[in-house]
Tab-separated table of C-alpha atoms in Angstrom:
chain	number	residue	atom	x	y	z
A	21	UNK	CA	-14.930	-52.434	-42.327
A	22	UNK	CA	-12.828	-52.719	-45.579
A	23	UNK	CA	-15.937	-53.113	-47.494
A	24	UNK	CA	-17.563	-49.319	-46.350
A	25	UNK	CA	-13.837	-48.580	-47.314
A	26	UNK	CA	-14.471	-49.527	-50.812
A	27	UNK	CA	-17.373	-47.934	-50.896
A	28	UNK	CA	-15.881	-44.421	-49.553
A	29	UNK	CA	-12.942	-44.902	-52.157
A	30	UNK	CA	-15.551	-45.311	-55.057
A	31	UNK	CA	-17.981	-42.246	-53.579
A	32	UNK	CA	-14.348	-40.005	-53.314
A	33	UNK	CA	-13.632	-40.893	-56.721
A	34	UNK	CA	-17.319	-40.376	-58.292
A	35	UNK	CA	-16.993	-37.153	-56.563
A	36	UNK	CA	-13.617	-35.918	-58.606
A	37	UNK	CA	-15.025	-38.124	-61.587
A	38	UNK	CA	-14.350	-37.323	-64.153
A	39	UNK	CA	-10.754	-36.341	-63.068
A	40	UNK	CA	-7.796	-39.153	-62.129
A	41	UNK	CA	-6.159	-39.030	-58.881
A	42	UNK	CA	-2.842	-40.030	-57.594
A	43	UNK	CA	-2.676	-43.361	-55.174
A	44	UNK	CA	-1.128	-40.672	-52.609
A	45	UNK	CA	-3.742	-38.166	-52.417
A	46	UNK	CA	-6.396	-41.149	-51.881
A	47	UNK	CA	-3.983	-42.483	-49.217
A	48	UNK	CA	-3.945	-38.955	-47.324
A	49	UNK	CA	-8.016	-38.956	-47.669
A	50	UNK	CA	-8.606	-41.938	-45.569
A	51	UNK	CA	-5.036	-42.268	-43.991
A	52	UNK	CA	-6.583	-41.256	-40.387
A	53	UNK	CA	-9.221	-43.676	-40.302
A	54	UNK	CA	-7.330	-46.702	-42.287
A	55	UNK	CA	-3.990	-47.879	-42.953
A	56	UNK	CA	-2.286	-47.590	-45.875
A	57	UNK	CA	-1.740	-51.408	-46.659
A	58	UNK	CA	-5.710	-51.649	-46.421
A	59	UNK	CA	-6.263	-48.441	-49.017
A	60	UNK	CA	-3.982	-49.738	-51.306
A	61	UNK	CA	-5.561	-53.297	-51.270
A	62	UNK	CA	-8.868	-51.780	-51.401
A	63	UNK	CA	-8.023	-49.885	-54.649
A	64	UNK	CA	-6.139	-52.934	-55.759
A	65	UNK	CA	-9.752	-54.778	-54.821
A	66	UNK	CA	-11.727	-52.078	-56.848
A	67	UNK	CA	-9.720	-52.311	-59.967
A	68	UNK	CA	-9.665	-56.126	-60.344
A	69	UNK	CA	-13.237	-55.851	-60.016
A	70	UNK	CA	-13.679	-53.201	-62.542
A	71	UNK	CA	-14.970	-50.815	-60.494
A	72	UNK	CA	-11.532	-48.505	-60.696
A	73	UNK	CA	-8.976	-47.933	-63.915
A	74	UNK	CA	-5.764	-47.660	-62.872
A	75	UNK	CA	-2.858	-46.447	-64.788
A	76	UNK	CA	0.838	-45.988	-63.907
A	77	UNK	CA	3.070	-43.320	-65.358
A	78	UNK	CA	6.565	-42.733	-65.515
A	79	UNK	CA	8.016	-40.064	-63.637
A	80	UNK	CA	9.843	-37.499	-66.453
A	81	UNK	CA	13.004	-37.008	-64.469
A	82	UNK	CA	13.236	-40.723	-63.193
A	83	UNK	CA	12.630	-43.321	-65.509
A	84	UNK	CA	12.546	-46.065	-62.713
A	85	UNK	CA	9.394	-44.537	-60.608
A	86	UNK	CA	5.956	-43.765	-61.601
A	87	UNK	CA	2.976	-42.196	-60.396
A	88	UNK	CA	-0.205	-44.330	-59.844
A	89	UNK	CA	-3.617	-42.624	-60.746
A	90	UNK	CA	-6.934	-43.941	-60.449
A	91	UNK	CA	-9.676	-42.937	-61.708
A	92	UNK	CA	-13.877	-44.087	-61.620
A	93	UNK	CA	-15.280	-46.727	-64.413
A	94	UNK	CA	-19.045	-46.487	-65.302
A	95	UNK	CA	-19.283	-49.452	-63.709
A	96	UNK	CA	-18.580	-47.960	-60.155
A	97	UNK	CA	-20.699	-45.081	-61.219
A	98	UNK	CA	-23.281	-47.741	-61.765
A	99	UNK	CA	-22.474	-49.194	-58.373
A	100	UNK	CA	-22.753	-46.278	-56.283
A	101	UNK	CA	-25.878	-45.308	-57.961
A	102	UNK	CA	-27.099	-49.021	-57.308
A	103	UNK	CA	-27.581	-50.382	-61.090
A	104	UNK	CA	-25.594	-53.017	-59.908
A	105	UNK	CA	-25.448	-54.865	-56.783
A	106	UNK	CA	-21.605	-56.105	-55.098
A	107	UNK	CA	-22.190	-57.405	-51.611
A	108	UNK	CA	-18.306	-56.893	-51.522
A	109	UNK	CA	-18.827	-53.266	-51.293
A	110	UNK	CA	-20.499	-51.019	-49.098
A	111	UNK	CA	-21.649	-48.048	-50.572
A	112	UNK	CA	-21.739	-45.038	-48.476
A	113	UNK	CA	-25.588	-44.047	-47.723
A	114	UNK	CA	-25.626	-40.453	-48.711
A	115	UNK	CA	-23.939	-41.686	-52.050
């Protein structure tokens, strides 16, 4: 199960590509299928692979929170697309 998740959370993103998205918006995509602790260690998952860049930014009118936003690598491209093979992820078949 949490590897088709990976692989809907790469096929969202290739989707948007080549636009960033915040970590809630991604949350609210799959939150009625998945929990939130298991989005946010799939991203997690995705980025330490390579597959996602992350990057955190500081909220203007609070210095002590930031937003995170994600975004696709070529490498997930190359994933989905099936350049490269990760038996840790599932892509979606219509992908």
């Amino acid at each position: 199960m949490i590897k088709s998740l990976r692989g809907l959370i790469l096929d969202f993103l290739k989707r948007i590509y080549p636009r960033e998205i915040e970590e809630l918006e991604i949350i609210a995509v799959f939150y009625q299928y998945y929990r939130d602790t298991e989005i946010r260690q799939a991203l997690a998952y995705l980025a330490d692979k390579g597959y996602v860049d992350v990057k955190k930014v500081v909220i203007p009118y609070n210095k002590r929170r930031y937003r995170t936003l994600y975004k696709i690598t070529p490498k997930g491209i190359d994933l989905l697309d099936g350049e490269i093979v990760d038996d840790t992820v599932l892509p979606p078949e219509d992908a």
